[in-house]
mmCIF file of C-alpha atoms in Angstrom:
data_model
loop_
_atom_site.group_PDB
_atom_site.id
_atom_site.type_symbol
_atom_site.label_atom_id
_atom_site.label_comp_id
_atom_site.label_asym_id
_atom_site.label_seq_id
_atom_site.Cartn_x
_atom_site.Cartn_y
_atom_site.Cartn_z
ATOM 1 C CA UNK A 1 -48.833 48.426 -13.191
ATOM 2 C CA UNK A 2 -52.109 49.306 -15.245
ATOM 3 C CA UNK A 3 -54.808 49.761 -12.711
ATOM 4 C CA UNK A 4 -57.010 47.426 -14.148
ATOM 5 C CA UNK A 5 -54.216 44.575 -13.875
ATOM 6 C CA UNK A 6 -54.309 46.027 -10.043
ATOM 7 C CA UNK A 7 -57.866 45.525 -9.255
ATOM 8 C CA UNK A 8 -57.493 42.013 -10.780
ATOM 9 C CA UNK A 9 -54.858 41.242 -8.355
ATOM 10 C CA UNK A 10 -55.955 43.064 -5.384
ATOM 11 C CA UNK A 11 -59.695 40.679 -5.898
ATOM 12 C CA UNK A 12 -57.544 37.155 -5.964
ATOM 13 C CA UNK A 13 -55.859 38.212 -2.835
ATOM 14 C CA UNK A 14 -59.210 38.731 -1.599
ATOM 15 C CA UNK A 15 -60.585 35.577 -2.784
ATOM 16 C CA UNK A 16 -57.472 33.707 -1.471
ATOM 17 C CA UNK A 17 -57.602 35.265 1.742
ATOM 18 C CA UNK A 18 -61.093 34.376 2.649
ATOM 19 C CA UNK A 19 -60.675 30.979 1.611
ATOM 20 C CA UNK A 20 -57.526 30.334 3.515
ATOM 21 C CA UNK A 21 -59.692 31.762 5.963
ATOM 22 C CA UNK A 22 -62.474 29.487 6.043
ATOM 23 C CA UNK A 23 -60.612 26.752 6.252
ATOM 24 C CA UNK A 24 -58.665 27.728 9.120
ATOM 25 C CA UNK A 25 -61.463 29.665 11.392
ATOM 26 C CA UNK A 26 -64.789 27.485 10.142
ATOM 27 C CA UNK A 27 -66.564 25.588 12.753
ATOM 28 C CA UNK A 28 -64.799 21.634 13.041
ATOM 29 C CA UNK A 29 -67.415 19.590 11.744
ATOM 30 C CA UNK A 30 -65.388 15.974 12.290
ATOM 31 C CA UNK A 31 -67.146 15.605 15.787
ATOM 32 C CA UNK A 32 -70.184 13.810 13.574
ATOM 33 C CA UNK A 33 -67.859 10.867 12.407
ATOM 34 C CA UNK A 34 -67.837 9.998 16.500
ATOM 35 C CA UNK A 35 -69.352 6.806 16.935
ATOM 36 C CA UNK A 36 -69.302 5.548 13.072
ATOM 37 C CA UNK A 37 -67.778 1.934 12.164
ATOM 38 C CA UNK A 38 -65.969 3.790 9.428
ATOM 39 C CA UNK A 39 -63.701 5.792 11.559
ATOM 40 C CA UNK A 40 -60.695 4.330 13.008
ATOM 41 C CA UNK A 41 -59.596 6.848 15.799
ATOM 42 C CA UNK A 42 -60.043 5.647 19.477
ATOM 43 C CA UNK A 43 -63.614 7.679 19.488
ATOM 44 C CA UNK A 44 -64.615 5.388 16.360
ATOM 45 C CA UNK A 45 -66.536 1.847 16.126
ATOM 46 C CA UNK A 46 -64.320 0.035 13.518
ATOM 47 C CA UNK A 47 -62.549 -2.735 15.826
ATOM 48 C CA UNK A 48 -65.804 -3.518 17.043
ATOM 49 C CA UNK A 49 -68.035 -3.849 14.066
ATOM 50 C CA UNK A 50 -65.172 -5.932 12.875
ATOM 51 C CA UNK A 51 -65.167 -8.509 16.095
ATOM 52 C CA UNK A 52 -69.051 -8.686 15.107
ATOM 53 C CA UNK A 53 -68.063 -10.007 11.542
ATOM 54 C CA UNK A 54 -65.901 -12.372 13.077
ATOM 55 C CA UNK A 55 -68.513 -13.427 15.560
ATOM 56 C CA UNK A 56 -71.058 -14.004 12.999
ATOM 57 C CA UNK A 57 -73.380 -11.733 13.758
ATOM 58 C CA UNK A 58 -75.690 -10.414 11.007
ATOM 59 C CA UNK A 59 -74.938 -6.947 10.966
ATOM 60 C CA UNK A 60 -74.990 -3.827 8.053
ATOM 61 C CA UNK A 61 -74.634 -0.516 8.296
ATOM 62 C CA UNK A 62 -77.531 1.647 7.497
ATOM 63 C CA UNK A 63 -76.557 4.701 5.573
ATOM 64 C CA UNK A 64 -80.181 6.202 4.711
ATOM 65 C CA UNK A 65 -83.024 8.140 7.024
ATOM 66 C CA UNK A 66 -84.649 5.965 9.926
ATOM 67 C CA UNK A 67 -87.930 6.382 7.655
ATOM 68 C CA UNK A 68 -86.852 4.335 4.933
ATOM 69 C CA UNK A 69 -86.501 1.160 7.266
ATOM 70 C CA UNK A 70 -88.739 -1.586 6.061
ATOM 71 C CA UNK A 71 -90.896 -3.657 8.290
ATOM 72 C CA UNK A 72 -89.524 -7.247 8.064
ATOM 73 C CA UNK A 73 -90.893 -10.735 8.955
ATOM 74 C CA UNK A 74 -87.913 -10.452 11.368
ATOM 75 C CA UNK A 75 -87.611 -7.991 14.655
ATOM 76 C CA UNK A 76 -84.545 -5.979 13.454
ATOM 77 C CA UNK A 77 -82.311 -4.208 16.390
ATOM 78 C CA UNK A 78 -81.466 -0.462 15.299
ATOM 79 C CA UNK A 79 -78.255 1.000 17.184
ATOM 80 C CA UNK A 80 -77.051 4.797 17.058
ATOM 81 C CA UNK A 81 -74.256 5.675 18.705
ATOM 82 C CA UNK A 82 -74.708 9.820 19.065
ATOM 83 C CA UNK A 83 -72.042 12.081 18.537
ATOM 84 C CA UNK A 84 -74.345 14.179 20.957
ATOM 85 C CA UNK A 85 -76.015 13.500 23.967
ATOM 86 C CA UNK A 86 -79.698 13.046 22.622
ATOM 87 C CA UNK A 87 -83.028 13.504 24.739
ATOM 88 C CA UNK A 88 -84.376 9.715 26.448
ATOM 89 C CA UNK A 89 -88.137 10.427 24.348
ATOM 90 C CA UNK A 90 -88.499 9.020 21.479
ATOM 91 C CA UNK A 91 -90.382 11.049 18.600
ATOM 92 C CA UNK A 92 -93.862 9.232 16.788
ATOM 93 C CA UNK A 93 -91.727 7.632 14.222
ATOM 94 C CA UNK A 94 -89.336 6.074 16.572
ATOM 95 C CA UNK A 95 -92.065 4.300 18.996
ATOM 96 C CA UNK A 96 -94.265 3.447 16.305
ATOM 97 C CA UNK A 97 -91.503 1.127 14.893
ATOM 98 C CA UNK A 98 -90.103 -0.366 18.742
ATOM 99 C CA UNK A 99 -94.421 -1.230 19.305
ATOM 100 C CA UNK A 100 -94.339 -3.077 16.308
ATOM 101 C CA UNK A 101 -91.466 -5.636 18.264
ATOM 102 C CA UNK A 102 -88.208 -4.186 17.106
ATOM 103 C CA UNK A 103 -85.340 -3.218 19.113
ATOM 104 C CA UNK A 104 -83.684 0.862 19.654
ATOM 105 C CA UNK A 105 -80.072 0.493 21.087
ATOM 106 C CA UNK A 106 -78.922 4.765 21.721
ATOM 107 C CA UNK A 107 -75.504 4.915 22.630
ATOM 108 C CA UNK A 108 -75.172 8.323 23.965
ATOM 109 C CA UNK A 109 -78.425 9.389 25.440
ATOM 110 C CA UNK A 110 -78.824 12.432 27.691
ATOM 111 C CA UNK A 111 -78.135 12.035 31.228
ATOM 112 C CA UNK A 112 -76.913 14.719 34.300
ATOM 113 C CA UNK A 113 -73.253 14.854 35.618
ATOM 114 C CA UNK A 114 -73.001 12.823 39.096
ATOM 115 C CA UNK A 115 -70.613 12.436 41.699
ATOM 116 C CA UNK A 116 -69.609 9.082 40.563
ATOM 117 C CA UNK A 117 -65.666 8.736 39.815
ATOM 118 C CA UNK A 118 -65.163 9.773 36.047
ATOM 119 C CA UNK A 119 -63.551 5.853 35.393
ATOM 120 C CA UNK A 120 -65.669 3.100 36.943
ATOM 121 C CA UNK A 121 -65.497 -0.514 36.516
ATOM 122 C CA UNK A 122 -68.931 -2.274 36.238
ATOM 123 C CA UNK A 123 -69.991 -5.870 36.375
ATOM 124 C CA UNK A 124 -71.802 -7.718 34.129
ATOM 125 C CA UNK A 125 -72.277 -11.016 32.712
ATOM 126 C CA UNK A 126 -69.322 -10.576 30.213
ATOM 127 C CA UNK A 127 -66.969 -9.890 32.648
ATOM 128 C CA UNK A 128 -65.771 -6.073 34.353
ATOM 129 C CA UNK A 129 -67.055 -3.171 31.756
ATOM 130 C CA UNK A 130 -65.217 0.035 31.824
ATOM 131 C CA UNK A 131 -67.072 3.023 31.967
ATOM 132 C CA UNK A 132 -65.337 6.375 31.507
ATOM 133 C CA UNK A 133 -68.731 9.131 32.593
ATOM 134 C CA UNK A 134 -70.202 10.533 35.558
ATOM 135 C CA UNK A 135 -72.929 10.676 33.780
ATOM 136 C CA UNK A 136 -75.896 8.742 35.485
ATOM 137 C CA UNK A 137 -79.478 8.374 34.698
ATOM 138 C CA UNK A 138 -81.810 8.305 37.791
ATOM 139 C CA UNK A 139 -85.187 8.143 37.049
ATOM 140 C CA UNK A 140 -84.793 4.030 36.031
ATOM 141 C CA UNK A 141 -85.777 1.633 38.164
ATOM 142 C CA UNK A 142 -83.526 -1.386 39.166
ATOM 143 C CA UNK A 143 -85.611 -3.619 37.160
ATOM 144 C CA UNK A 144 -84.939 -1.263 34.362
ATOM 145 C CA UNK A 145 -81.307 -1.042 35.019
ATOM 146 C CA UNK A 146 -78.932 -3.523 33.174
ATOM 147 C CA UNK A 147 -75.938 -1.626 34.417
ATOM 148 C CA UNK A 148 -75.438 1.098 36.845
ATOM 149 C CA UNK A 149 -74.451 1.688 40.760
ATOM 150 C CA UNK A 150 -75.320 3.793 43.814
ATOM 151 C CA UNK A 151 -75.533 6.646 41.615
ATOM 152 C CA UNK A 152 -77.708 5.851 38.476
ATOM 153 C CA UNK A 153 -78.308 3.706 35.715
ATOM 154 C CA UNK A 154 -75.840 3.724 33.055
ATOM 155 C CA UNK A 155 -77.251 1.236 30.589
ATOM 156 C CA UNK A 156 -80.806 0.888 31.100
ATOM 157 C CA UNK A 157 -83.960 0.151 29.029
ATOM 158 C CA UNK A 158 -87.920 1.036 28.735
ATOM 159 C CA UNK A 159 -90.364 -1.529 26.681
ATOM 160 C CA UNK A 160 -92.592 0.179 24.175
ATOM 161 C CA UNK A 161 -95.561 -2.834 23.823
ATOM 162 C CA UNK A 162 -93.519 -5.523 21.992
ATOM 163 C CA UNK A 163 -90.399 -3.974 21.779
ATOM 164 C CA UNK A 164 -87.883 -2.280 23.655
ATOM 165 C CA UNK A 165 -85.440 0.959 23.781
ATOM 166 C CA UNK A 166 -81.703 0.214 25.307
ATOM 167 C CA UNK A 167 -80.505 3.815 26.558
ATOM 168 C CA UNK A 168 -76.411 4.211 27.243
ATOM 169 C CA UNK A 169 -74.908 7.269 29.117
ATOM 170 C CA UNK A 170 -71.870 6.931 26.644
ATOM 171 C CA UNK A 171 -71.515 6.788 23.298
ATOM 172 C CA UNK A 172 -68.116 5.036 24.008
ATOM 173 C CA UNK A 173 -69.101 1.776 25.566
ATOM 174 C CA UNK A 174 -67.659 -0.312 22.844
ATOM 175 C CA UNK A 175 -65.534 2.279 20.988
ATOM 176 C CA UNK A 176 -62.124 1.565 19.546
ATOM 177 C CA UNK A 177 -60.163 2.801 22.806
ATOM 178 C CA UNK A 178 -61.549 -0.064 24.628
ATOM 179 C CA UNK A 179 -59.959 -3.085 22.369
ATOM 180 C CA UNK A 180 -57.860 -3.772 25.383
ATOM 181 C CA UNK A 181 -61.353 -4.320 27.090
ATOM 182 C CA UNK A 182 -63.176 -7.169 25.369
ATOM 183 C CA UNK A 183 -65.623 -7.836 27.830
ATOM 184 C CA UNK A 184 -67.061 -4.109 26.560
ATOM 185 C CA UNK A 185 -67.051 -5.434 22.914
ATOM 186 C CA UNK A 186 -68.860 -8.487 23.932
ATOM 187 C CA UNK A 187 -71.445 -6.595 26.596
ATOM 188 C CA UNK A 188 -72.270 -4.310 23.488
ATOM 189 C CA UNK A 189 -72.590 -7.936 21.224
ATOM 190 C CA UNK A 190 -74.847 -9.057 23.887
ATOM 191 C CA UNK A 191 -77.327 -6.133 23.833
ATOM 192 C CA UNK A 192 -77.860 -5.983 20.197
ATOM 193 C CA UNK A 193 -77.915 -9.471 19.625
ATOM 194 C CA UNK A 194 -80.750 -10.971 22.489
ATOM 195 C CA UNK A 195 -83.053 -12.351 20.120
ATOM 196 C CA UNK A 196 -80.790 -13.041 16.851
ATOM 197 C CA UNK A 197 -82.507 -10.341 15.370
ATOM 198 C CA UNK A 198 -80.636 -8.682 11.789
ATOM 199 C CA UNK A 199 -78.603 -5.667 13.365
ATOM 200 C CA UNK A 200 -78.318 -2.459 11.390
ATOM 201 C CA UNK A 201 -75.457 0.172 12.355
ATOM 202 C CA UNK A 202 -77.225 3.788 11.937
ATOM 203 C CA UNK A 203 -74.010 5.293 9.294
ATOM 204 C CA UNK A 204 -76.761 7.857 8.274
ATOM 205 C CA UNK A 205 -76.416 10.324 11.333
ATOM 206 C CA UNK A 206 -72.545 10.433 10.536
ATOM 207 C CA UNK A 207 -73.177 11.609 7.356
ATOM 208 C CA UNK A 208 -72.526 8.365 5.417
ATOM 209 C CA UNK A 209 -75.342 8.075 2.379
ATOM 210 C CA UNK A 210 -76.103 5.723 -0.165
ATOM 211 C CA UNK A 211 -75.760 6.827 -3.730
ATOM 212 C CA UNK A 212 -80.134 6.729 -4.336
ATOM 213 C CA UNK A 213 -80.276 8.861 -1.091
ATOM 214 C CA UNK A 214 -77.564 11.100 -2.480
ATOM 215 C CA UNK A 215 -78.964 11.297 -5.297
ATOM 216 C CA UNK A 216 -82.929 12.378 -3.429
ATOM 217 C CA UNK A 217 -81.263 14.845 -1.579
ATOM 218 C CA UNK A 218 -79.719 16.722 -4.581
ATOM 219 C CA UNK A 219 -75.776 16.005 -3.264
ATOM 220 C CA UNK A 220 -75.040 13.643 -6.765
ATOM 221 C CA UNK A 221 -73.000 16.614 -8.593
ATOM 222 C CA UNK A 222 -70.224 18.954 -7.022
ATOM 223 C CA UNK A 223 -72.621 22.188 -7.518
ATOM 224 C CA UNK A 224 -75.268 20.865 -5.123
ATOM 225 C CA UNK A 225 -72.512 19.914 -2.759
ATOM 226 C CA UNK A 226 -70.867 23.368 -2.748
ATOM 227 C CA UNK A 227 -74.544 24.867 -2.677
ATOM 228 C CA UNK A 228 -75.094 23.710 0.510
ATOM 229 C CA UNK A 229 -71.460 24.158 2.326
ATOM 230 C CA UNK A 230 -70.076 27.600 3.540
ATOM 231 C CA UNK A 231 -68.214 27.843 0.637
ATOM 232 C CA UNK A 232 -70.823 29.037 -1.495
ATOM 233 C CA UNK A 233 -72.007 32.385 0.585
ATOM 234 C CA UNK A 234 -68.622 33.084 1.233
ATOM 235 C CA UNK A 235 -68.154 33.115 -2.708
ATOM 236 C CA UNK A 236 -71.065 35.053 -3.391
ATOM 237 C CA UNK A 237 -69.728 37.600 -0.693
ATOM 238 C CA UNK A 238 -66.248 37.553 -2.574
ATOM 239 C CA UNK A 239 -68.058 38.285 -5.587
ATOM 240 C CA UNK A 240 -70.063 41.222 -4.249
ATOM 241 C CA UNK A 241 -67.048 42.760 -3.050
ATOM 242 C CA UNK A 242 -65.206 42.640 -6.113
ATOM 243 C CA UNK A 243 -68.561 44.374 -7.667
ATOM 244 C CA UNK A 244 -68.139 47.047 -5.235
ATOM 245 C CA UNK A 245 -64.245 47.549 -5.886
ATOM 246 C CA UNK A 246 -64.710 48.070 -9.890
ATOM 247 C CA UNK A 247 -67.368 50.508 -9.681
ATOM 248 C CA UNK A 248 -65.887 52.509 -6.901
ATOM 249 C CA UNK A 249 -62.178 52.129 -8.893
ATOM 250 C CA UNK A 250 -60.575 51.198 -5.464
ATOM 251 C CA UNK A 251 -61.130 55.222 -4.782
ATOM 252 C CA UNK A 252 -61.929 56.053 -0.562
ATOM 253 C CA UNK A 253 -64.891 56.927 0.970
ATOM 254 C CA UNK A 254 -64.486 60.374 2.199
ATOM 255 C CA UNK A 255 -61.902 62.658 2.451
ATOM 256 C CA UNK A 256 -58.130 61.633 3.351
ATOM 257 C CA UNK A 257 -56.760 61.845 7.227
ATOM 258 C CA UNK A 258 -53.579 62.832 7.422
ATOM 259 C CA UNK A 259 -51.570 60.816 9.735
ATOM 260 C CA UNK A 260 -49.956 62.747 13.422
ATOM 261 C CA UNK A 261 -46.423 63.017 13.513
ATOM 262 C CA UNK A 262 -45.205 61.034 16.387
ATOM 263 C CA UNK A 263 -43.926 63.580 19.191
ATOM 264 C CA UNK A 264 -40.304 62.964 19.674
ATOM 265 C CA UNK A 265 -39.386 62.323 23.458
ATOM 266 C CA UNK A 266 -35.557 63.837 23.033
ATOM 267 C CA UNK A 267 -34.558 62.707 26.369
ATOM 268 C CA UNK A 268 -35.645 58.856 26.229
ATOM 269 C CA UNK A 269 -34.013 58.989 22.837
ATOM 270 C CA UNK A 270 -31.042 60.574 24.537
ATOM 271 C CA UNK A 271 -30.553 57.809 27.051
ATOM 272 C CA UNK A 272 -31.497 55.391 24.901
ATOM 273 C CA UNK A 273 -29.043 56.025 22.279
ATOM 274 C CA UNK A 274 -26.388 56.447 25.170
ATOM 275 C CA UNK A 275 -27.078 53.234 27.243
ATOM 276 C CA UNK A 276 -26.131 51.555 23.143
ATOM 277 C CA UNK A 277 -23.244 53.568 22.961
ATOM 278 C CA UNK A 278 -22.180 52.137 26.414
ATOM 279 C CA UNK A 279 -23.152 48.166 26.089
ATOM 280 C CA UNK A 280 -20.795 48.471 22.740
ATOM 281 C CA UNK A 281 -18.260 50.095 24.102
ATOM 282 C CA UNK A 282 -18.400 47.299 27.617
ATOM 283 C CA UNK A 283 -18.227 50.393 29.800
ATOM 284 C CA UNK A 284 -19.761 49.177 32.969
ATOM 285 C CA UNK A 285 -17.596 50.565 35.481
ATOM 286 C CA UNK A 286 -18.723 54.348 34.026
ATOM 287 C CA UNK A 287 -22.400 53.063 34.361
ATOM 288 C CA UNK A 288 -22.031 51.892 38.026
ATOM 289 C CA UNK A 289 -19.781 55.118 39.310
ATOM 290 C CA UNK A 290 -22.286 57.103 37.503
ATOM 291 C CA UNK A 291 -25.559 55.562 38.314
ATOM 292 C CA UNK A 292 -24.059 54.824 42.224
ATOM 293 C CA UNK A 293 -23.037 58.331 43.162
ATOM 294 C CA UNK A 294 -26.597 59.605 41.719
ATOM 295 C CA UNK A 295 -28.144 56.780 44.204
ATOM 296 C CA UNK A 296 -26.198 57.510 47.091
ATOM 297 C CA UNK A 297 -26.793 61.247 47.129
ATOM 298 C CA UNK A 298 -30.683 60.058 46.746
ATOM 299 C CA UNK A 299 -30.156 58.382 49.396
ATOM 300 C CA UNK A 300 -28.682 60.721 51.688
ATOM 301 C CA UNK A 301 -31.183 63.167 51.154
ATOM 302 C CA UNK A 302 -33.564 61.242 51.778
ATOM 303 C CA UNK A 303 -31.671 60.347 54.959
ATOM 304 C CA UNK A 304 -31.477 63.868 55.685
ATOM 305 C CA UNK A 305 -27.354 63.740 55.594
ATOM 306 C CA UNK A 306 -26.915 66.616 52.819
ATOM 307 C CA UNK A 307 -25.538 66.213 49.208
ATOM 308 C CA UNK A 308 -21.844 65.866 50.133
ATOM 309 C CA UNK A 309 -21.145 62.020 49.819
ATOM 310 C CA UNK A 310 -20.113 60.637 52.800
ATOM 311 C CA UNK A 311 -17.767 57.942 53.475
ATOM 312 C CA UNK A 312 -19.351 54.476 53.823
ATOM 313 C CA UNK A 313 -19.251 53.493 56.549
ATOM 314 C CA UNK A 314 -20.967 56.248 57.883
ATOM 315 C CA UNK A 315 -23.599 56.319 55.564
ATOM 316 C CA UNK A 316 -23.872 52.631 56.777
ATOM 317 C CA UNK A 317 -24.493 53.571 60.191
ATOM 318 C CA UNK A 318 -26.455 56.607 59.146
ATOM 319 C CA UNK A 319 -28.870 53.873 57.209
ATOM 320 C CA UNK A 320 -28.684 51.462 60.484
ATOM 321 C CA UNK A 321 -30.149 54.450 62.765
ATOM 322 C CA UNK A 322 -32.611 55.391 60.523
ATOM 323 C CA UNK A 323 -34.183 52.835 58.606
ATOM 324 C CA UNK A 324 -33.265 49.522 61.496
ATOM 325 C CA UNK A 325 -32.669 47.555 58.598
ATOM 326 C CA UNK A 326 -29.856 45.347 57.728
ATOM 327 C CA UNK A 327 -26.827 47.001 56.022
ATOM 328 C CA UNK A 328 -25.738 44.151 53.826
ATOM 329 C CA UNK A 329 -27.422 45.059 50.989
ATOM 330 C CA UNK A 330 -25.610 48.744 51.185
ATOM 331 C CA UNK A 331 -22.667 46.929 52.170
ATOM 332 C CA UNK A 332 -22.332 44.825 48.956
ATOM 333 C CA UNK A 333 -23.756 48.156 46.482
ATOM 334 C CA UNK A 334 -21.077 50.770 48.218
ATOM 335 C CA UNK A 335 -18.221 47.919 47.820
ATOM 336 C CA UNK A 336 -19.377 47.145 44.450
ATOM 337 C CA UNK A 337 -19.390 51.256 43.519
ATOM 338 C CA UNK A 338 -15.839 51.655 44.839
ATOM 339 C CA UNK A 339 -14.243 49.025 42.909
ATOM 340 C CA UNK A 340 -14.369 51.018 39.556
ATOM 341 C CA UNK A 341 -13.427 47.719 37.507
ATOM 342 C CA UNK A 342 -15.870 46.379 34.738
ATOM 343 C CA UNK A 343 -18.445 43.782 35.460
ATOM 344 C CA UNK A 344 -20.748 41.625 33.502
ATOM 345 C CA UNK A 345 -24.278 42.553 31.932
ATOM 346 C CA UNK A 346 -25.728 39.870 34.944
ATOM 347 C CA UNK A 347 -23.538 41.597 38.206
ATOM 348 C CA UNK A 348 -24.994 45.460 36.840
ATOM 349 C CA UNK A 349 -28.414 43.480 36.807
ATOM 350 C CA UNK A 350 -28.106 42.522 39.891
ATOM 351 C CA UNK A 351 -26.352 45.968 41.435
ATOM 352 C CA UNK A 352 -29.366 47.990 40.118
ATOM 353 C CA UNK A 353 -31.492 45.626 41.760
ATOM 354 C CA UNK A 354 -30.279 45.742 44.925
ATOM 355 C CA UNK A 355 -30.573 49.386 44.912
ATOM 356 C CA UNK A 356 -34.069 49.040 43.802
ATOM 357 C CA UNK A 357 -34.540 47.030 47.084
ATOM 358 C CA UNK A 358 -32.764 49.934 49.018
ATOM 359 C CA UNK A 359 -34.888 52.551 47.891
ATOM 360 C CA UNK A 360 -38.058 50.555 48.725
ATOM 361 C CA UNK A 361 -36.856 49.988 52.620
ATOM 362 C CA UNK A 362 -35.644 53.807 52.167
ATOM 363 C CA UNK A 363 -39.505 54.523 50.955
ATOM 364 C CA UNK A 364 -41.169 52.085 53.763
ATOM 365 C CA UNK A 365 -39.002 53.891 56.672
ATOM 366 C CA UNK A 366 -40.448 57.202 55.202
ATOM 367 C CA UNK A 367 -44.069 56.576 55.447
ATOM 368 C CA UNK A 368 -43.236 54.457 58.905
ATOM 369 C CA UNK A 369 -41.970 58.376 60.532
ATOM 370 C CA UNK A 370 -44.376 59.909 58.921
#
């Protein structure tokens, strides 16, 4: 292969591995579609901007800035359901526009973790509303609170001059997880619908924009999408680095390490290669007279008997004075020893651990004289 036909290849492995990449690792951006009557999944608002159609209800979604609302012979009630919990204050813009006599319903408003059970029933008007946060918000008083027990408010709200701010702990008091609970569809109805005022859905702060607003914020054209997603550095990155690669002609910085030769262990490869030779060949019985007459003259020695192997039941009563521990154990190893017949992979298993066991009791009676 031509080396320039490598560096071509070498760069769209590159560029395909970074965007596989991206995809994979980048941050998960679908929390912000929490709350929005577009999205379907239990955390979403569809079923119940749907019952609100089928109520009657004047309602719309609004899918540009808060800014751009227009003042209206008519109070209008503004609900955002937050994705995050978002401070109780409201900014200059915001109380300005409640003064004037409109309504701010925030679903989702910032409140600290009680000691109230995480599933809670709550009474109201409607009918039993279920509540699924510890979250409570103290500072409210009970005139303020329109639901809420012993430990905090969870719906409450604050009147700015002629209008009004509804808080909520959750963002989920109406979401589609709760169709099963229509008293929470029609508490929700209730609160955004006092005075017959028009109701507007805030779709904006889930990302949801109408084509003029689009079209302001430079996101018409794919370019000025990409421009603004992660995409685009990480492109400009890929590009820099195939820069680099062309003028350096893929050659290294520095001069070459030569690798270390692994050091050969001969007698783990020994052992190794022989314990193969003797699982093929089914030779158990050589293992266990082998790997037994090794442990018993361990044993004895460290009994103090000598290296001539004695008979077991001796050895037995040898272990008995010694160590005062039980002798089954050496019973069933020295039994299994003398048979000299072929057992299964699972019996050697459990023959070696047995003397395992042994030697530990052997070790413990050691240290116990000592």
């Amino acid at each position: 292969m031509k080396r320039s036909n490598r560096l071509t290849w070498m760069g769209a492995i590159a560029l395909a591995a970074l965007v596989l990449l991206s995809l994979f690792v980048a941050p998960n951006n679908t929390k912000i579609n929490t709350g929005s009557t577009y999205n379907r999944a239990s955390d979403g608002y569809g079923a119940w901007y749907a019952f609100m159609q089928q109520q009657g209800i004047s309602i719309k979604r609004w899918q540009k800035p808060f800014s751009d609302i227009q003042p209206d012979s008519n109070p209008v009630t503004f609900l955002q359901i937050s994705s995050d919990p978002r401070q109780t204050t409201l900014d200059s813009q915001e109380r300005e526009w409640v003064e004037k006599g409109n309504t701010l319903v925030i679903l989702g408003a910032g409140a600290r973790v009680t000691e109230a059970e995480f599933s809670t029933m709550q009474k109201s008007p409607q009918g039993n509303i279920k509540i699924d946060t510890r979250r409570r918000y103290k500072k409210a008083n009970s005139q303020q609170v329109d639901l809420g027990d012993r430990f905090g408010a969870i719906v409450w709200e604050q009147n700015y001059k002629k209008g009004k701010v509804i808080f909520s702990t959750t963002p989920y008091l109406a979401a589609n997880a709760y169709q099963d609970y229509l008293s929470n569809f029609k508490y929700l109805a209730n609160l955004v619908n006092q005075k017959g005022n028009t109701v507007f859905v805030d779709e904006y702060i889930h990302g949801y924009k109408d084509a003029d607003v689009r079209k302001k914020e430079s996101e018409a054209d794919l370019s000025s999408f990409f421009a603004k997603t992660p995409v685009f550095p990480i492109l400009v990155q890929v590009g820099i680095l195939l820069l680099v690669l062309i003028w350096a002609q893929n050659r290294r910085f520095g001069k070459p390490v030569a690798l270390d030769t692994p050091v050969v262990d001969n007698s783990e490869a020994y052992i190794q290669a022989l314990a193969g030779v003797l699982q093929k060949a089914d030779t158990t019985d050589f293992v266990v007279e082998m790997v037994g007459k090794q442990e018993q003259l361990q044993l004895q020695k460290a009994l103090g008997l000598g290296q001539i192997p004695l008979e077991r039941e001796a050895l037995i009563n040898f272990w008995i004075e010694k160590t005062g521990a039980s002798a089954a154990e050496l019973d069933t190893v020295l039994k299994l020893q003398s048979r000299k017949q072929p057992i299964s992979e699972r019996e050697l298993l459990s023959w070696l651990g047995k003397w395992r066991n042994i030697r530990l009791i052997r070790n413990d009676a050691r240290s116990d004289a000592r």
